[in-house]
Short mmCIF file of C-alpha atoms in Angstrom, two decimals:
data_model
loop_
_atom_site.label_atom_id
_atom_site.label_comp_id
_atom_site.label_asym_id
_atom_site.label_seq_id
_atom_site.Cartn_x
_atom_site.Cartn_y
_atom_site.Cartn_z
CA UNK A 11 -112.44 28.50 131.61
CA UNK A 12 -111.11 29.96 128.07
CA UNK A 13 -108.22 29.67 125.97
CA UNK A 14 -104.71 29.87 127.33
CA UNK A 15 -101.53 29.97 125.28
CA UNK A 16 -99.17 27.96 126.78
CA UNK A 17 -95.43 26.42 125.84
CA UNK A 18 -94.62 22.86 126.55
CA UNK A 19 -92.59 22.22 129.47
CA UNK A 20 -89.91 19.51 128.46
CA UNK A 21 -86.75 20.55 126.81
CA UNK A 22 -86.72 17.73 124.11
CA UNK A 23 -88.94 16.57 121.62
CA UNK A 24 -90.47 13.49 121.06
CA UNK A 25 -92.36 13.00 117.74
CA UNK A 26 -91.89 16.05 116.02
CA UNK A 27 -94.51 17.80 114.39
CA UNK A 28 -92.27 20.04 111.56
CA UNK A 29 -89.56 19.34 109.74
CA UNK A 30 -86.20 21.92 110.11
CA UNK A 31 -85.98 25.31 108.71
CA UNK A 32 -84.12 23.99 105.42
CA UNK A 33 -87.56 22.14 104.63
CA UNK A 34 -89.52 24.94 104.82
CA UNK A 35 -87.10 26.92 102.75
CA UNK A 36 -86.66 24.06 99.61
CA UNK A 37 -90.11 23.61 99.87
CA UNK A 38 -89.98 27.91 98.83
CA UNK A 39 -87.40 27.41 96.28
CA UNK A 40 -89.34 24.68 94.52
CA UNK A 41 -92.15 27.41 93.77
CA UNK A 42 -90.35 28.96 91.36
CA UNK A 43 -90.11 28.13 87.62
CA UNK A 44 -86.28 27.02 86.64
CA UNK A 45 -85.00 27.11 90.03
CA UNK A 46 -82.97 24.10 92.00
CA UNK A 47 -82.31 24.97 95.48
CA UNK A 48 -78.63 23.96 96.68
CA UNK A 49 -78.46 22.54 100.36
CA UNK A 50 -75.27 23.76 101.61
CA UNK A 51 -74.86 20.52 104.41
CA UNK A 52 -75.02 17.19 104.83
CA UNK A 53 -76.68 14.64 102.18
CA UNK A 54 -79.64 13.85 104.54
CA UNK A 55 -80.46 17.36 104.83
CA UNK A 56 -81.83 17.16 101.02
CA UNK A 57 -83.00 13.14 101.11
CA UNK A 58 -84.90 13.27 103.70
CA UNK A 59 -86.90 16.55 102.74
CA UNK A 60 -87.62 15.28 99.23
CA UNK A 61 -88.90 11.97 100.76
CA UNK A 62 -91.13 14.08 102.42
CA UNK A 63 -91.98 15.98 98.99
CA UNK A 64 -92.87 12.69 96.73
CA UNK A 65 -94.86 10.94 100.07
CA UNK A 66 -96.97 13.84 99.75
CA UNK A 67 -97.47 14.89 96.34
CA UNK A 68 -96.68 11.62 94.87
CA UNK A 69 -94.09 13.41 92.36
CA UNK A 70 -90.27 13.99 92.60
CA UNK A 71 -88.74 17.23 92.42
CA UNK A 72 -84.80 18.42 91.88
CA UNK A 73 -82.97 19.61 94.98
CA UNK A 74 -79.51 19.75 95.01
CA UNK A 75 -76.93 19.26 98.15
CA UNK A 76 -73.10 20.52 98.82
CA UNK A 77 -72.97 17.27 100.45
CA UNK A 78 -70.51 17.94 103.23
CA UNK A 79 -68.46 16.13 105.00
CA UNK A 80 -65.99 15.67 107.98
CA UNK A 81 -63.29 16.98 106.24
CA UNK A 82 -65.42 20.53 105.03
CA UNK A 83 -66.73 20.46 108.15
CA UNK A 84 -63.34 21.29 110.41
CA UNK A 85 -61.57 23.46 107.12
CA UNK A 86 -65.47 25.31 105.68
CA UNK A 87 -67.57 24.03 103.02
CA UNK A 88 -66.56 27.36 100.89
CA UNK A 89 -65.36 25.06 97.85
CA UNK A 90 -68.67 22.68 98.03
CA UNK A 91 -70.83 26.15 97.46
CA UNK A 92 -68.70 27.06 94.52
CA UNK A 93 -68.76 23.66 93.43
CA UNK A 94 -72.37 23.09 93.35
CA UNK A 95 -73.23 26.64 92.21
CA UNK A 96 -71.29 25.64 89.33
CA UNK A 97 -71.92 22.46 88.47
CA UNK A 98 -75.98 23.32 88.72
CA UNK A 99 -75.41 26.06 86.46
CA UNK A 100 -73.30 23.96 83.68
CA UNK A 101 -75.90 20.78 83.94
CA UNK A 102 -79.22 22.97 83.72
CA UNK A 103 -78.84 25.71 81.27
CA UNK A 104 -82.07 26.85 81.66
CA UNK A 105 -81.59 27.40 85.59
CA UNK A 106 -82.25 30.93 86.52
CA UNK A 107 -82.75 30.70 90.41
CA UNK A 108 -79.95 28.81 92.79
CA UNK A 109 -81.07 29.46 96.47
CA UNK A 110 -78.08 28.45 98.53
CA UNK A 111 -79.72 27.58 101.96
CA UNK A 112 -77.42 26.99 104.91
CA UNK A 113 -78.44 24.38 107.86
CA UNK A 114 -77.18 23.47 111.00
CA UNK A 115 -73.28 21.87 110.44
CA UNK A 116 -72.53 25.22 108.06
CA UNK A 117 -74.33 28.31 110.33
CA UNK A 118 -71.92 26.75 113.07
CA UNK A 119 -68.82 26.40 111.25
CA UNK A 120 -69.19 29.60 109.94
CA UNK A 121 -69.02 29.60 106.01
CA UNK A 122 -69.16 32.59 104.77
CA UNK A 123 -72.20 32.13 102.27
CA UNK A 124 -72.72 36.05 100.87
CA UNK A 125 -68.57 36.16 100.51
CA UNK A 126 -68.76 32.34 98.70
CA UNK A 127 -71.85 33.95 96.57
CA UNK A 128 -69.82 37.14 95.57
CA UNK A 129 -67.43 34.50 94.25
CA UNK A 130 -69.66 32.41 92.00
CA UNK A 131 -71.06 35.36 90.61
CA UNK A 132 -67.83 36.28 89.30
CA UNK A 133 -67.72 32.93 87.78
CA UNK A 134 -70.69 32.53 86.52
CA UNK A 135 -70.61 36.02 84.91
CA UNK A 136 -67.18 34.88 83.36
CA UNK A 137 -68.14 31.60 81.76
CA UNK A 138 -71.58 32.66 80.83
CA UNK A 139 -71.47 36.10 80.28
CA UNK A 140 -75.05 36.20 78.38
CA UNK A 141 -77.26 34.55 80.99
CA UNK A 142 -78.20 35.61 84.56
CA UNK A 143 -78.63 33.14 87.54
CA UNK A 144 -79.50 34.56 90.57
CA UNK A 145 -77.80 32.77 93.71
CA UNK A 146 -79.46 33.69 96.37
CA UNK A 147 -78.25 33.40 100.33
CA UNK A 148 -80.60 31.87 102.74
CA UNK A 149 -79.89 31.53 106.24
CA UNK A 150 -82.11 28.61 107.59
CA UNK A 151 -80.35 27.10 110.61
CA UNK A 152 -82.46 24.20 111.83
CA UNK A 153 -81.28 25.34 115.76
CA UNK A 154 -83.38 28.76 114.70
CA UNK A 155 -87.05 28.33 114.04
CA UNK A 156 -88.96 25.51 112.34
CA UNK A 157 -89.69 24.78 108.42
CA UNK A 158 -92.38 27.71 108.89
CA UNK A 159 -89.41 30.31 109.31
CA UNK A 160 -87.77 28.22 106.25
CA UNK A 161 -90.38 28.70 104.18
CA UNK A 162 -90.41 32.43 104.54
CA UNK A 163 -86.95 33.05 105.27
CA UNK A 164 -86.38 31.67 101.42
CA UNK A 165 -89.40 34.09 100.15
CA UNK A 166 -88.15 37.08 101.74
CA UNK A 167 -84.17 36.27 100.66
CA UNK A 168 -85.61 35.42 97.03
CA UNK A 169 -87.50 38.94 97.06
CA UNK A 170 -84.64 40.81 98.34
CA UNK A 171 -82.54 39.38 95.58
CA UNK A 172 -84.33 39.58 92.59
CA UNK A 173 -86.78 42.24 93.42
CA UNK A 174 -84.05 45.49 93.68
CA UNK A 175 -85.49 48.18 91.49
CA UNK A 176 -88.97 50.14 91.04
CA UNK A 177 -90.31 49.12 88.37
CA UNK A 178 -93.40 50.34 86.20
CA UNK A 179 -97.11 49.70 87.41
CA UNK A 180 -98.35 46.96 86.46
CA UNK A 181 -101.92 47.19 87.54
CA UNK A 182 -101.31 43.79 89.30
CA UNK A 183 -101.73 42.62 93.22
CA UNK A 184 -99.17 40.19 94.81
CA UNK A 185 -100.62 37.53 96.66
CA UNK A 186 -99.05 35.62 99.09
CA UNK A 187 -100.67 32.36 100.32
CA UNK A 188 -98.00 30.58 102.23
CA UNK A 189 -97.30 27.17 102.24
CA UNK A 190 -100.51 25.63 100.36
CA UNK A 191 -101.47 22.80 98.19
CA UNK A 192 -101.90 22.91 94.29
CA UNK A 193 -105.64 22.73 95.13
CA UNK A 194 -105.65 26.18 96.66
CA UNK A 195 -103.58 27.79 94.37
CA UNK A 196 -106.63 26.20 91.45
CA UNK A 197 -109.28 27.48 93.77
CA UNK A 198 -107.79 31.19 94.38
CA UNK A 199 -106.79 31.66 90.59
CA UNK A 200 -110.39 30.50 89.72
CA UNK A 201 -111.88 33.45 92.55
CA UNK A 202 -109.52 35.96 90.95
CA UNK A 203 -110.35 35.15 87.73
CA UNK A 204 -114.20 35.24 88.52
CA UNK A 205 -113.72 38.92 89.78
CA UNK A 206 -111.48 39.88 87.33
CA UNK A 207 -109.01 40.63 89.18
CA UNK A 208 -105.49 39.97 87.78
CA UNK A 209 -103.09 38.89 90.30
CA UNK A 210 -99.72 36.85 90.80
CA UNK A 211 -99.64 34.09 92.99
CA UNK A 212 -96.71 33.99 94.98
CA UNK A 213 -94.93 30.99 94.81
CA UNK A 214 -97.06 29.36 92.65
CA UNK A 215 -97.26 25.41 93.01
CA UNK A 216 -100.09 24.41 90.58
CA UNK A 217 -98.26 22.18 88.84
CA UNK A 218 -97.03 20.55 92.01
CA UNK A 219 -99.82 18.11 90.83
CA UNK A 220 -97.79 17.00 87.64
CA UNK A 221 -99.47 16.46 84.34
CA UNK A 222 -98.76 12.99 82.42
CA UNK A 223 -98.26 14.26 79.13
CA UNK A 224 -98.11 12.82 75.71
CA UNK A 225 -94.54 14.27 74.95
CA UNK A 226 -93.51 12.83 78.05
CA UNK A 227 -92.31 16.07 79.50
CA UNK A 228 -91.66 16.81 83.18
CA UNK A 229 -94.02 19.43 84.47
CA UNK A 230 -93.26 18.99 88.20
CA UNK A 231 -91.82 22.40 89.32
CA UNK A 232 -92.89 26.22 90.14
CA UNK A 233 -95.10 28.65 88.08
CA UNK A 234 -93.69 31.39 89.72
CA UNK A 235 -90.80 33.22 87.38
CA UNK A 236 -87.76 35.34 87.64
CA UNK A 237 -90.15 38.53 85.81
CA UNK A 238 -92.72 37.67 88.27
CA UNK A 239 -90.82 38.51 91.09
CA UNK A 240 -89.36 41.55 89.48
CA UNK A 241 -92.51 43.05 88.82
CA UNK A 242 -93.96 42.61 92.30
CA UNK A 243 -92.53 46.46 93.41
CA UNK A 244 -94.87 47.55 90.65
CA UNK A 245 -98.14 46.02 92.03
CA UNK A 246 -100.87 48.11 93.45
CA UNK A 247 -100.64 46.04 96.90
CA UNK A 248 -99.72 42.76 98.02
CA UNK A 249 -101.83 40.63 100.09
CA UNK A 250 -100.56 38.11 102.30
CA UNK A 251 -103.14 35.00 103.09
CA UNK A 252 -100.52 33.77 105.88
CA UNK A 253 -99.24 36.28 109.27
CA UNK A 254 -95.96 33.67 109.24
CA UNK A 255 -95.81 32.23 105.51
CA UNK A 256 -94.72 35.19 103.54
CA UNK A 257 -96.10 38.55 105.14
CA UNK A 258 -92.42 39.31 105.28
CA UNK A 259 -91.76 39.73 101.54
CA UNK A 260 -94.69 41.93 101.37
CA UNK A 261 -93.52 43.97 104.43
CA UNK A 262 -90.89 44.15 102.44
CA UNK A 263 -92.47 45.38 99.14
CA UNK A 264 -93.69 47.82 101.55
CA UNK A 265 -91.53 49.38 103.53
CA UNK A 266 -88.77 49.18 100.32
CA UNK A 267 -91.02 50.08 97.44
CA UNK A 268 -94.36 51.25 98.88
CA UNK A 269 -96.27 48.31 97.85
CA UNK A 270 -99.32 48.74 100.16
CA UNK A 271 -99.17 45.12 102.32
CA UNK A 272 -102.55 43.78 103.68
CA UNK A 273 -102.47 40.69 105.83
CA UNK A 274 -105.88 38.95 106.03
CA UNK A 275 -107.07 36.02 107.84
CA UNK A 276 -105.86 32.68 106.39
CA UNK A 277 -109.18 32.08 104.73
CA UNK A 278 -110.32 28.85 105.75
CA UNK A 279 -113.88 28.97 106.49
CA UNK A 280 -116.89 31.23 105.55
CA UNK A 281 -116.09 34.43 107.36
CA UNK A 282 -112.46 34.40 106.71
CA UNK A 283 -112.90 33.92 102.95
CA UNK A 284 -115.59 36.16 102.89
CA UNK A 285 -112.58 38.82 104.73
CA UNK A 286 -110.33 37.78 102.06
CA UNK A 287 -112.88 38.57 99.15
CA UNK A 288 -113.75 42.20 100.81
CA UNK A 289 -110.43 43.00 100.92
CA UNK A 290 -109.57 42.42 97.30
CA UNK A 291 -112.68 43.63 96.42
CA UNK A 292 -112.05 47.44 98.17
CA UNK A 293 -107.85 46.99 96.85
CA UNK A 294 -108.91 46.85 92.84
CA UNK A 295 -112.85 48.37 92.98
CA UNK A 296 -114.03 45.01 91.80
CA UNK A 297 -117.10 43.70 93.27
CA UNK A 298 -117.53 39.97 94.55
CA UNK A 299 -119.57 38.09 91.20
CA UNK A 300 -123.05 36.38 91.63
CA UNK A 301 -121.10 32.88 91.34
CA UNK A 302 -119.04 33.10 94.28
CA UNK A 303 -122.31 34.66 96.38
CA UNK A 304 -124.04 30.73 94.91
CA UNK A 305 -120.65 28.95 95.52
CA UNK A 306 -120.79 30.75 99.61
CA UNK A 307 -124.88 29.79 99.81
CA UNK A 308 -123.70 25.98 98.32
CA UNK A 309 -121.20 25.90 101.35
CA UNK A 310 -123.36 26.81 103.95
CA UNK A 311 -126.12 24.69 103.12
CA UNK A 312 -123.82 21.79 103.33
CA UNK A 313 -122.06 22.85 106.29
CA UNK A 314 -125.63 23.29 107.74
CA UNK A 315 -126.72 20.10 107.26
CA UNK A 316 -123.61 18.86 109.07
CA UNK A 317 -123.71 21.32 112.01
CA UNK A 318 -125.76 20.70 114.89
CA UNK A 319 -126.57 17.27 114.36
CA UNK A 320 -123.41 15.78 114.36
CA UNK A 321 -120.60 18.20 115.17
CA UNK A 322 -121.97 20.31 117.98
CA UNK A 323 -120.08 20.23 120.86
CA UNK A 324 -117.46 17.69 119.62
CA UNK A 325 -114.17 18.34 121.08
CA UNK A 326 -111.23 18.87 118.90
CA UNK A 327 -107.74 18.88 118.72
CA UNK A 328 -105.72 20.72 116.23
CA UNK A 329 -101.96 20.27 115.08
CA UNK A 330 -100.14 21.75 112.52
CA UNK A 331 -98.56 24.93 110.83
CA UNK A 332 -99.97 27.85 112.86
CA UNK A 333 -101.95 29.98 110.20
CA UNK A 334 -103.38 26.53 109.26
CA UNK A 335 -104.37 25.51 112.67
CA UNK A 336 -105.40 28.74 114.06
CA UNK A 337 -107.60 29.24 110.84
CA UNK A 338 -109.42 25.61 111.20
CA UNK A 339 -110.00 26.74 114.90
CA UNK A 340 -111.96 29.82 113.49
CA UNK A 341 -113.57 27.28 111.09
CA UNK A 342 -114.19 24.63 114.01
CA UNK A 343 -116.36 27.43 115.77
CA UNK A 344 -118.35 28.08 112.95
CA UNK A 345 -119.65 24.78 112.45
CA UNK A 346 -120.40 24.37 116.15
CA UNK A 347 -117.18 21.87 117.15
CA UNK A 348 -115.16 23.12 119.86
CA UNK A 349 -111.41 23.24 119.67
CA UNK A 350 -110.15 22.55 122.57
CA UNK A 351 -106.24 21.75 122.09
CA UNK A 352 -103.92 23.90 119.11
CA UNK A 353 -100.63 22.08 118.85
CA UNK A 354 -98.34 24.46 117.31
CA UNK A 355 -94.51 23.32 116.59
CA UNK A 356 -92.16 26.07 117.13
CA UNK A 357 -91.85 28.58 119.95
CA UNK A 358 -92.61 31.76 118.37
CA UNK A 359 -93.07 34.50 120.93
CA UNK A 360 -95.59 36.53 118.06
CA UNK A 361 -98.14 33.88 118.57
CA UNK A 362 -99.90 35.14 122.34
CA UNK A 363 -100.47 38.54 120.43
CA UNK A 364 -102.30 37.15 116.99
CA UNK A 365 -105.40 38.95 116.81
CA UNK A 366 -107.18 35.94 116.16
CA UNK A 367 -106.08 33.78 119.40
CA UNK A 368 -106.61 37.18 120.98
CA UNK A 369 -110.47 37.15 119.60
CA UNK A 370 -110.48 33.81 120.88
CA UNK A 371 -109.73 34.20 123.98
CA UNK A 372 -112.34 37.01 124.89
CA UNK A 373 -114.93 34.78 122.73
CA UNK A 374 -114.24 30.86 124.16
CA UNK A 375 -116.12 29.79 126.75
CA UNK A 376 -114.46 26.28 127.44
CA UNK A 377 -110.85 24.96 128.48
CA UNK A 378 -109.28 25.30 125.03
CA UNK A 379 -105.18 25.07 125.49
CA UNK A 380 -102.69 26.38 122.83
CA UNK A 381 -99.57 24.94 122.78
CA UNK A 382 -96.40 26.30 121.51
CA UNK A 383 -93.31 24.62 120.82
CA UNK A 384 -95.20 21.48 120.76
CA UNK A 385 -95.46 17.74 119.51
CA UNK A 386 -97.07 15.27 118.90
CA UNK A 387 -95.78 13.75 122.36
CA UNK A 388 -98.06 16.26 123.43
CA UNK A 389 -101.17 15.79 121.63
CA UNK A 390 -100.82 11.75 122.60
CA UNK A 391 -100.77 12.53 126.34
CA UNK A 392 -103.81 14.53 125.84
CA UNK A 393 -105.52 11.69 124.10
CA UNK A 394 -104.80 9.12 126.74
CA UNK A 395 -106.08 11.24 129.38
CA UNK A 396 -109.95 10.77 129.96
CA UNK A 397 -110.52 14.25 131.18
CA UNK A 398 -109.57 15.72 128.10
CA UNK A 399 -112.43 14.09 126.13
CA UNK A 400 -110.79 14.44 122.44
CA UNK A 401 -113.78 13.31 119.70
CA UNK A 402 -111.70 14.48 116.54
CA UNK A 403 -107.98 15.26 115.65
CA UNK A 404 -107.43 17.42 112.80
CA UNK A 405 -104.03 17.83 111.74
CA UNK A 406 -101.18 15.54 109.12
CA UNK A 407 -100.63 12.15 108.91
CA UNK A 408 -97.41 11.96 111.22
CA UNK A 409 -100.70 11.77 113.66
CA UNK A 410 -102.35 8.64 112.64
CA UNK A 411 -100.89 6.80 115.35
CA UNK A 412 -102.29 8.70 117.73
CA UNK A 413 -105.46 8.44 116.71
CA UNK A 414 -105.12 4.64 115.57
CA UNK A 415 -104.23 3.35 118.98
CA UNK A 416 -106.51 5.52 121.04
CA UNK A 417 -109.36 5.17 118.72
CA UNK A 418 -110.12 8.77 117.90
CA UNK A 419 -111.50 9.59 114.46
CA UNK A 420 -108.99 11.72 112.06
CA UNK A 421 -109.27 14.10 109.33
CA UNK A 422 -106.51 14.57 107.11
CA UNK A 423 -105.26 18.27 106.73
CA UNK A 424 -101.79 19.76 106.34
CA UNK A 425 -98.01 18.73 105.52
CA UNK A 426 -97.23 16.18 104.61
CA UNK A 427 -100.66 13.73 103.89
CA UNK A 428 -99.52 10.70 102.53
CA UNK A 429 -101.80 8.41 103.91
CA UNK A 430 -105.05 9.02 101.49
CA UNK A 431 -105.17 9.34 98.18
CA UNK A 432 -105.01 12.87 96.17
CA UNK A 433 -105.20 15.27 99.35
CA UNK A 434 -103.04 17.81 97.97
CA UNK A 435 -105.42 18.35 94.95
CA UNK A 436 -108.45 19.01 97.10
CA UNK A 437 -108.64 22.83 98.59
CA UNK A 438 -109.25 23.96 101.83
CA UNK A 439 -109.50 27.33 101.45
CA UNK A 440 -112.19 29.29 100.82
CA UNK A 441 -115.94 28.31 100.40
CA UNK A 442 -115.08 25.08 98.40
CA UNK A 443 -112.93 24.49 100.86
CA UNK A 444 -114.80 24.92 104.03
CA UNK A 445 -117.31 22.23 102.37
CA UNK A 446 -114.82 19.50 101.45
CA UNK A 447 -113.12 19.90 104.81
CA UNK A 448 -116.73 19.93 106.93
CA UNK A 449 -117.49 16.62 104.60
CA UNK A 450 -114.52 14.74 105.47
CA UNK A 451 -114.97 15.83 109.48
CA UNK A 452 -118.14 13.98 108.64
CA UNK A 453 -117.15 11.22 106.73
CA UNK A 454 -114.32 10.34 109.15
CA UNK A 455 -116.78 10.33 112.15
CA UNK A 456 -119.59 8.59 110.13
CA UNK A 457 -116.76 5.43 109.44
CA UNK A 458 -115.95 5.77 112.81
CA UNK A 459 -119.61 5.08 114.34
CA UNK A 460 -119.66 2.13 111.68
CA UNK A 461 -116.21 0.62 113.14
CA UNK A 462 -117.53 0.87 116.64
CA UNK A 463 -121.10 0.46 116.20
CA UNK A 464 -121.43 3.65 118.32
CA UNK A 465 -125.07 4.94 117.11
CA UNK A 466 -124.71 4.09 113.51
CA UNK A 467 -127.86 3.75 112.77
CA UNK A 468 -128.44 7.19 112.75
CA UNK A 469 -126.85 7.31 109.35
CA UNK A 470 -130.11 5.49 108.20
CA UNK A 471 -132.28 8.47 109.33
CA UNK A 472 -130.20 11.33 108.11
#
């Protein structure tokens, strides 16, 4: 008995769980304010991901694509980079940001992207010599790591870019919270701003959840701006909310400008958000406000009530972006459910030493199985198989079938969730968080013992 990491045996996959590094790395480029990322490869490389995009939030956003085809493909897509480079620049003149990420057909072929870069700065400096776009070279081969790696491949090339020069203290801390919903980004600017703390969000997708406005104006992009990123080597630290969703740029802060780096436990969950507050707290000298003490005694009240008479001992399987899933795990064991299968979906060798699976593994006292390079192929056989016992899946809605045909209740959590309504506005980080999330758990099982008649009529003596 305990937890073992393990990797899953077959070579191929069936039923993916992520999307390809260029997803993770557009959905990065999107963050920031007057940016277009350009998708140097096929057309389907860019569809398909903003598909993705409006199923979840509901919204379109602009992504650009070389568009390549057979004939780039044998003599180099150098001409489609300058191209599109070009022809964003002319059609947007307020673009600032172009984040030219490669994929699978162009790492293979070989284009030279930094070379084809050098060139369009030279252009663009020549036909608009008063206005600076940064192109910026991302290297996000899908054969390389997962849209996990995109995502903070594109923060770390973006930093590395724009971010070159020392600049004056600015009193500020860079926070890093990986790839979240406009719900967390509302609920962590609200517990900085409750502190007092003053802080940039790094990249900053409030408005992800687009206004309808009277003007009729498009809000649907990034918060996070050129200056913004600049100013980041002047910060008094950076703290990173995600080990594999941007900790690199603040590494990088670090070990280039001697931006202290902290990375904290993805704070999902009492204890975790309570790590996240201390740590801010010591970082600026501000202490943690009355309110969020109420909000944290709100939580657990609510999570109490839930606790041991309905999820104790429920076994549950997890799939999903690792700081996510890992993080609902530590969650899972507060509330008295028992994780018992972590689907993660890449093959990251970093994962067997996290010091929270480590802390697991000396703590657990059950079978619980983490699986790396998984999907959902995985998590089905587990459901079909009696033994395992599965009473709850958390994890996105490429899921549902899962649970659908072998009648296990679901909770929604995670990219992309575009089967109920308004996810993506809802946290689930931090104490908020941790109560919305331990309601739904609840909700979900409390429909489920109404569809099957299993003990409902407990629900009329809670």
């Amino acid at each position: 008995m305990g937890c073992e990491v393990t990797t899953k045996e077959r070579a191929g996959i069936i039923n993916p769980m992520y999307d390809c590094q260029p997803a993770g790395a557009q959905y990065a480029g999107i963050g920031i304010k007057d940016s277009i990322p350009l998708v140097h490869g096929g057309q389907g490389c860019s569809m398909f991901v903003r598909l993705l995009f409006a199923q979840h939030f509901k919204e379109n956003f602009d992504i650009a694509s070389t568009s390549l085809h057979e004939d780039s493909a044998v003599f180099g897509g150098h001409q489609r980079i300058q191209d599109g480079v070009m022809t964003l620049a002319r059609r947007y003149p307020q673009l600032r940001v172009i984040p030219v990420l490669t994929t699978c057909s162009t790492e293979i072929i070989g284009d030279d992207v930094e070379g084809n870069i050098n060139v369009c700065n030279k252009m663009l400096k020549q036909e608009f010599p008063d206005r600076k776009v940064f192109v910026v070279p991302v290297h996000t081969p899908s054969f390389k790591n997962s849209q996990v790696g995109g995502y903070s491949e594109c923060v770390l090339s973006v930093f590395k870019t724009i971010a070159t020069r020392k600049v004056e203290p600015t009193g500020k801390i860079n926070l890093f919270p990986g790839w979240v919903n406009p719900g967390d980004v509302v609920l962590l600017k609200r517990y900085l701003r409750e502190m007092g703390v003053d802080a940039t969000i790094f990249m900053d997708t409030e408005d992800f959840d687009s206004p309808m406005l009277p003007d009729k104006s498009i809000h649907t992009h990034g918060r996070t701006t050129v200056e913004d990123i600049a100013a980041s080597t002047g910060a008094i630290a950076s703290v990173a909310l995600a080990r594999y969703e941007g900790a690199s740029a603040a590494e990088f802060l670090k070990s280039d400008f001697d931006v202290p780096a902290h990375v904290v436990p993805t704070p999902y969950g009492i204890a975790n958000t309570d790590a996240m507050l201390r740590k801010i707290s010591e970082i600026t000298g501000k202490p943690i406000p009355e309110s969020l003490v109420a909000e944290r005694g709100v939580a657990l009240d609510a999570l109490q009530d839930l606790a041991h008479m309905f999820f104790a001992d429920k076994r549950v399987a997890l799939f999903g972006h690792p700081d996510l899933v890992i993080g609902l795990a530590e969650f899972c064991l507060e509330v008295e459910l028992k994780p018992v299968l972590l689907l993660l979906g890449d093959d990251n060798t970093k994962y067997k030493r996290d010091p929270r699976v480590l802390e697991m593994k000396k703590n657990v006292d059950w079978d619980m199985e983490i699986v790396c390079n998984a999907d959902l192929w995985e998590l089905e056989k587990r459901a079909k198989d009696p033994e395992h016992k599965i009473d709850l899946i958390l994890g996105h809605s490429k899921g549902r079938y899962v649970a659908i045909d072998n009648n296990i209740p679901m909770t929604r959590v995670g990219f992309p969730t575009f089967d109920r309504a308004g996810l993506y506005r809802h946290p689930t980080m931090g104490y908020q968080g941790a109560m919305l999330l331990g309601e739904a758990i609840a909700n979900s099982m409390f429909a489920h013992m109404e569809y099957t008649k299993d003990r409902e009529w407990i629900l009329n003596t809670w």
